[in-house]
Coordinates of N, CA and C in Angstrom, one line a residue:
M29 N 0.3 7.6 14.4 CA -0.3 6.2 14.1 C -1.5 6.2 14.7
N30 N -2.7 5.8 14.4 CA -4.2 5.7 14.6 C -4.2 4.2 15.1
D31 N -5.0 3.9 16.4 CA -4.9 3.2 17.4 C -5.3 1.6 15.9
F32 N -6.0 1.6 15.0 CA -6.7 0.9 14.0 C -5.0 0.0 13.4
N33 N -4.3 1.5 13.2 CA -3.6 1.0 12.5 C -2.1 -0.1 13.5
A34 N -2.4 0.7 14.4 CA -0.9 0.3 15.5 C -1.4 -1.2 15.9
K35 N -2.9 -1.2 15.6 CA -2.9 -3.0 16.1 C -2.9 -4.2 15.2
I36 N -3.2 -3.4 13.9 CA -3.1 -4.0 12.7 C -1.5 -4.5 12.8
I37 N -0.6 -3.4 12.5 CA 1.0 -3.6 12.5 C 1.5 -4.4 13.7
E38 N 1.0 -4.7 14.6 CA 1.7 -5.4 16.0 C 1.5 -7.0 16.1
E39 N -0.1 -6.7 15.6 CA -0.4 -8.6 15.0 C 0.2 -8.8 13.9
F40 N 0.7 -8.0 13.1 CA 1.4 -8.4 11.5 C 2.6 -9.4 12.2
R41 N 3.5 -8.2 13.1 CA 4.6 -8.6 13.9 C 4.7 -9.5 14.3
A42 N 3.3 -10.5 14.7 CA 3.5 -11.0 16.1 C 3.4 -12.5 15.6
N43 N 2.9 -12.3 14.1 CA 2.3 -13.7 13.5 C 2.9 -13.1 12.2
E44 N 4.1 -13.3 11.9 CA 4.9 -13.4 10.7 C 4.2 -13.3 9.9
G45 N 3.6 -11.8 9.4 CA 3.2 -11.1 8.4 C 1.2 -11.6 8.5
R46 N 0.7 -12.7 8.9 CA -0.6 -12.6 8.8 C -1.3 -12.1 10.5
V47 N -2.3 -11.6 9.7 CA -3.5 -10.9 10.5 C -5.1 -11.5 10.3
G48 N -6.0 -10.9 11.1 CA -7.0 -11.4 11.1 C -8.2 -10.5 10.6
G49 N -9.3 -10.5 11.1 CA -10.1 -9.5 10.9 C -10.4 -9.3 9.3
M50 N -10.3 -7.8 9.0 CA -11.1 -7.5 7.7 C -9.7 -7.7 6.6
F51 N -8.7 -8.1 7.0 CA -7.4 -8.2 6.3 C -7.3 -9.8 6.0
E52 N -8.2 -10.7 6.9 CA -7.6 -11.9 7.4 C -7.6 -13.2 5.7
G53 N -6.3 -13.5 5.0 CA -6.4 -14.0 4.3 C -6.0 -13.1 2.8
Q54 N -6.0 -12.0 3.2 CA -5.5 -11.1 2.1 C -3.9 -10.6 2.3
P55 N -3.0 -10.6 0.9 CA -2.1 -10.1 1.0 C -1.7 -8.5 1.6
L56 N -1.0 -8.5 2.7 CA -0.8 -7.5 3.5 C 0.8 -7.1 4.3
C57 N 1.5 -5.8 3.7 CA 2.4 -6.0 3.8 C 2.3 -4.4 4.9
L58 N 3.2 -4.3 5.5 CA 3.9 -2.9 5.8 C 4.8 -2.0 5.3
L59 N 4.0 -1.0 4.9 CA 4.9 0.2 4.2 C 5.8 1.1 5.1
T60 N 6.9 1.4 5.4 CA 7.5 2.5 5.9 C 7.7 3.4 4.9
T61 N 7.6 4.7 5.2 CA 7.9 6.1 4.4 C 8.6 7.0 5.7
K62 N 9.0 8.3 4.8 CA 9.6 8.9 5.6 C 8.9 10.0 5.6
G63 N 8.2 10.5 6.0 CA 6.9 11.7 6.6 C 7.8 13.1 5.9
A64 N 6.9 13.5 4.5 CA 7.3 14.4 4.0 C 7.8 15.6 4.4
K65 N 6.6 15.7 5.9 CA 6.7 17.2 6.6 C 7.5 16.8 7.9
S66 N 7.4 15.6 7.9 CA 8.0 15.4 9.9 C 9.6 14.9 9.6
G67 N 9.9 14.0 8.3 CA 11.1 13.3 8.2 C 11.1 12.2 9.0
K68 N 10.5 11.6 9.6 CA 10.2 10.7 10.5 C 9.4 9.6 10.1
D69 N 10.3 8.3 10.3 CA 9.8 6.7 9.5 C 8.2 6.8 10.1
V70 N 7.3 6.6 9.0 CA 6.2 6.4 9.0 C 5.5 5.0 8.7
T71 N 5.0 4.1 9.0 CA 4.8 2.7 9.2 C 3.2 2.7 8.9
T72 N 2.6 1.9 7.8 CA 1.2 1.6 7.4 C 0.8 0.7 7.1
P73 N 0.0 -0.4 7.2 CA -0.1 -1.3 6.8 C -0.9 -1.0 5.5
V74 N -0.8 -1.8 4.4 CA -1.3 -1.5 3.2 C -1.6 -3.2 2.5
M75 N -2.7 -3.4 1.3 CA -2.6 -4.7 0.7 C -2.0 -4.4 -0.4
Y76 N -1.5 -5.2 -0.9 CA -0.6 -5.1 -2.3 C -0.9 -6.4 -3.3
L77 N -0.3 -6.2 -4.2 CA -0.4 -7.4 -5.5 C 0.9 -7.6 -5.9
K78 N 1.5 -8.8 -6.2 CA 2.9 -9.1 -7.0 C 2.8 -8.7 -8.6
D79 N 3.1 -8.2 -8.9 CA 3.4 -7.6 -10.5 C 4.9 -7.9 -11.2
G80 N 5.2 -9.3 -11.4 CA 6.4 -9.8 -11.4 C 7.4 -9.7 -9.8
D81 N 8.3 -9.2 -9.9 CA 9.2 -8.3 -8.8 C 8.5 -7.6 -7.7
D82 N 7.6 -6.7 -8.7 CA 7.0 -5.7 -8.0 C 6.3 -5.8 -6.8
Y83 N 5.8 -4.9 -6.1 CA 5.1 -5.0 -5.3 C 3.8 -3.9 -5.4
I84 N 2.6 -3.6 -5.7 CA 1.8 -2.9 -6.8 C 1.0 -2.5 -5.0
V85 N 0.6 -1.2 -4.8 CA -0.1 -0.8 -3.5 C -0.8 0.4 -4.4
I86 N -1.7 0.2 -4.1 CA -3.2 1.6 -4.3 C -3.2 2.3 -3.7
A87 N -3.1 3.5 -3.8 CA -3.7 5.0 -2.8 C -4.4 5.1 -2.8
S88 N -5.6 4.2 -2.2 CA -7.3 4.4 -2.5 C -7.8 5.4 -1.2
N89 N -6.8 5.3 -0.1 CA -7.4 6.1 1.1 C -9.0 5.6 1.6
A90 N -9.4 4.3 1.2 CA -10.9 3.6 1.5 C -11.8 4.7 0.6
G91 N -11.5 5.2 -0.2 CA -12.2 6.3 -1.2 C -12.4 7.7 -0.5
A92 N -11.7 8.1 0.3 CA -11.7 9.3 0.7 C -11.2 10.3 -0.5
D93 N -11.6 11.5 -0.5 CA -11.3 12.5 -2.0 C -9.6 12.9 -2.2
N94 N -9.1 12.7 -0.5 CA -7.7 12.9 -0.8 C -7.1 11.6 -0.7
H95 N -5.6 12.2 -0.6 CA -4.5 10.7 -1.5 C -4.1 10.5 0.4
P96 N -3.7 9.3 0.7 CA -3.1 9.0 2.1 C -1.8 9.6 2.2
A97 N -1.8 9.9 3.4 CA -0.1 10.4 3.5 C 1.0 9.8 3.0
W98 N 0.8 8.5 3.2 CA 1.9 7.6 2.7 C 2.4 7.5 1.3
Y99 N 1.4 7.9 0.3 CA 1.6 8.4 -1.0 C 2.4 9.8 -1.2
H100 N 1.7 10.6 -0.1 CA 2.3 12.3 -0.2 C 3.9 11.8 0.4
N101 N 4.2 11.2 0.7 CA 5.5 10.9 1.5 C 6.2 10.2 0.2
L102 N 6.0 9.0 -0.1 CA 6.8 8.8 -1.3 C 6.8 9.5 -2.6
R103 N 6.0 10.4 -2.7 CA 5.9 11.8 -3.8 C 7.5 12.4 -3.6
A104 N 7.2 12.6 -2.0 CA 8.6 13.7 -1.5 C 10.0 12.6 -1.5
T105 N 9.7 11.8 -1.2 CA 10.9 10.5 -0.9 C 10.6 9.2 -1.6
P106 N 10.9 8.6 -2.7 CA 10.6 7.8 -3.6 C 11.2 6.2 -2.8
E107 N 11.3 6.5 -1.7 CA 11.9 5.1 -0.9 C 11.2 4.6 -0.2
A108 N 11.3 3.6 0.1 CA 10.4 2.8 1.2 C 11.1 1.2 1.8
T109 N 10.6 1.1 2.7 CA 10.6 0.1 3.3 C 9.0 -0.8 3.8
L110 N 9.4 -2.2 3.0 CA 8.5 -3.2 3.3 C 8.9 -4.6 4.0
E111 N 7.6 -4.6 4.4 CA 7.8 -6.1 5.7 C 6.9 -6.7 4.7
V112 N 7.4 -7.8 4.5 CA 5.8 -8.7 3.5 C 6.3 -10.0 4.2
G113 N 5.5 -10.8 5.4 CA 5.7 -11.7 6.0 C 7.1 -11.5 7.0
T114 N 8.1 -12.4 6.8 CA 8.8 -12.1 7.8 C 10.0 -11.8 6.9
E115 N 9.7 -11.1 6.0 CA 11.2 -10.4 5.2 C 10.9 -8.9 5.2
K116 N 11.8 -8.1 5.4 CA 12.0 -6.7 5.4 C 13.1 -6.4 4.5
F117 N 12.4 -5.5 3.5 CA 13.8 -5.1 2.6 C 13.2 -4.0 2.1
S118 N 14.1 -3.2 1.4 CA 14.1 -1.9 1.1 C 13.6 -2.0 -0.6
A119 N 12.9 -0.7 -1.2 CA 12.0 -0.5 -2.2 C 12.2 0.9 -2.9
K120 N 12.0 0.6 -3.9 CA 11.6 2.4 -4.7 C 10.6 2.1 -5.1
A121 N 9.8 3.3 -5.2 CA 8.5 3.5 -5.6 C 8.6 4.2 -7.0
S122 N 7.8 3.9 -7.7 CA 7.2 4.6 -9.2 C 5.9 4.6 -9.2
F123 N 5.4 5.6 -10.0 CA 4.2 6.0 -10.0 C 3.5 5.0 -11.8
V124 N 2.3 4.4 -11.6 CA 2.0 4.1 -12.4 C 1.1 4.8 -13.5
E125 N 1.5 4.8 -14.3 CA 0.2 5.8 -15.2 C -0.5 4.9 -16.5
G126 N -1.8 5.7 -17.0 CA -2.0 5.1 -18.0 C -3.2 3.7 -18.1
D127 N -2.7 3.1 -19.2 CA -3.2 1.6 -19.6 C -2.7 0.6 -18.3
K128 N -1.6 0.6 -17.9 CA -0.9 -0.2 -17.2 C -1.5 0.3 -15.7
R129 N -1.8 1.4 -15.3 CA -2.5 1.6 -13.9 C -3.5 1.0 -14.0
D130 N -4.7 1.3 -14.9 CA -5.9 0.6 -15.3 C -5.9 -0.7 -15.4
Q131 N -5.2 -1.7 -15.5 CA -4.8 -2.9 -15.3 C -4.7 -3.3 -14.1
L132 N -3.6 -2.9 -13.2 CA -2.9 -3.7 -12.0 C -4.5 -3.1 -11.1
Y133 N -4.8 -1.7 -11.3 CA -6.4 -1.4 -10.4 C -7.1 -2.6 -10.4
A134 N -7.8 -2.8 -11.8 CA -8.4 -4.0 -12.1 C -7.9 -5.7 -11.5
R135 N -6.9 -5.5 -11.9 CA -6.4 -7.0 -10.8 C -6.6 -6.6 -9.3
M136 N -6.5 -5.6 -8.9 CA -6.3 -5.4 -7.2 C -8.2 -5.4 -7.3
V137 N -9.2 -5.2 -8.4 CA -10.3 -5.0 -7.6 C -10.6 -6.7 -7.8
E138 N -10.0 -7.5 -8.5 CA -10.3 -8.9 -8.3 C -10.4 -9.5 -7.2
Q139 N -9.0 -9.1 -6.8 CA -8.2 -9.5 -5.5 C -9.2 -9.1 -4.6
A140 N -9.5 -7.4 -4.5 CA -10.4 -7.4 -3.3 C -11.4 -6.5 -3.9
P141 N -12.5 -6.7 -3.8 CA -13.5 -6.1 -4.4 C -13.9 -4.7 -3.8
T142 N -13.7 -4.4 -2.4 CA -13.7 -3.2 -2.2 C -13.5 -1.9 -2.6
F143 N -12.2 -2.0 -3.6 CA -11.2 -1.2 -4.3 C -12.6 -0.8 -5.5
A144 N -13.4 -1.6 -6.2 CA -14.4 -1.2 -7.0 C -14.9 0.3 -5.8
E145 N -15.3 -0.2 -5.2 CA -16.0 0.8 -3.8 C -15.4 1.9 -3.9
Y146 N -14.1 1.8 -3.4 CA -13.5 3.1 -3.3 C -13.6 4.0 -4.4
E147 N -13.4 3.2 -6.0 CA -13.2 4.1 -6.9 C -14.2 4.5 -6.7
Q148 N -15.4 4.3 -6.5 CA -17.0 4.9 -6.5 C -17.5 5.6 -6.1
K149 N -16.6 6.3 -4.7 CA -16.6 6.8 -3.6 C -16.2 8.2 -3.7
T150 N -15.1 8.3 -4.4 CA -14.3 9.7 -4.9 C -14.0 9.9 -6.6
T151 N -13.7 11.6 -6.8 CA -14.1 11.6 -7.9 C -12.3 11.6 -8.6
R152 N -11.5 11.6 -7.3 CA -9.9 11.3 -7.7 C -9.6 10.2 -8.4
R153 N -8.4 10.4 -9.1 CA -8.2 9.4 -10.0 C -6.9 8.6 -8.9
I154 N -7.9 7.5 -8.2 CA -6.4 6.8 -7.3 C -5.6 6.4 -7.8
P155 N -4.1 6.8 -7.1 CA -3.0 6.5 -8.0 C -2.7 4.9 -7.2
V156 N -1.8 4.4 -8.2 CA -1.1 3.2 -8.0 C 0.3 2.8 -8.4
V157 N 1.2 2.7 -7.1 CA 2.4 2.7 -6.7 C 2.9 1.2 -7.1
A158 N 4.1 0.8 -7.8 CA 5.0 0.4 -7.9 C 5.9 0.4 -7.0
L159 N 6.4 -0.7 -5.9 CA 7.7 -1.2 -5.3 C 8.3 -1.7 -5.4
T160 N 9.7 -1.6 -6.2 CA 10.6 -2.4 -6.6 C 11.8 -2.5 -5.4
P161 N 11.7 -3.7 -5.4 CA 12.7 -3.9 -4.1 C 14.2 -3.9 -4.8
T162 N 14.7 -3.3 -3.8 CA 16.2 -2.7 -4.7 C 17.3 -3.2 -3.2
A163 N 18.8 -3.6 -4.0 CA 19.8 -4.5 -3.0 C 19.8 -3.3 -1.9
S164 N 20.4 -4.2 -0.7 CA 20.5 -3.3 0.4 C 21.9 -3.8 0.5

């Protein structure tokens, strides 16, 4: 894990899910996936938006030309743990396509306009993932 993410994760857990800096005031969760290659748990801070019971996350990778590692991890094992505020729960990933994907991406852009920039930086179609809480 890089230092940037490690500091955000530490701040998130120390402050009941609140962080400052570039994510201050934004809905942020900690997404823990099983490494597709390593099999180890990997935690990544990601912004989300709510869609009913689902937590929607965008595999933008800040507009890079490749998908983030957590996306590949969810493709290999579509189960994750989410930390939202002080809550921690299991979730099942599904991959949103078509018009629904476009609608959710547009909602994320409304919430955080930098996602429009990410889309302009890359030629890949940025994936949208729905994380549905599961009974534990």
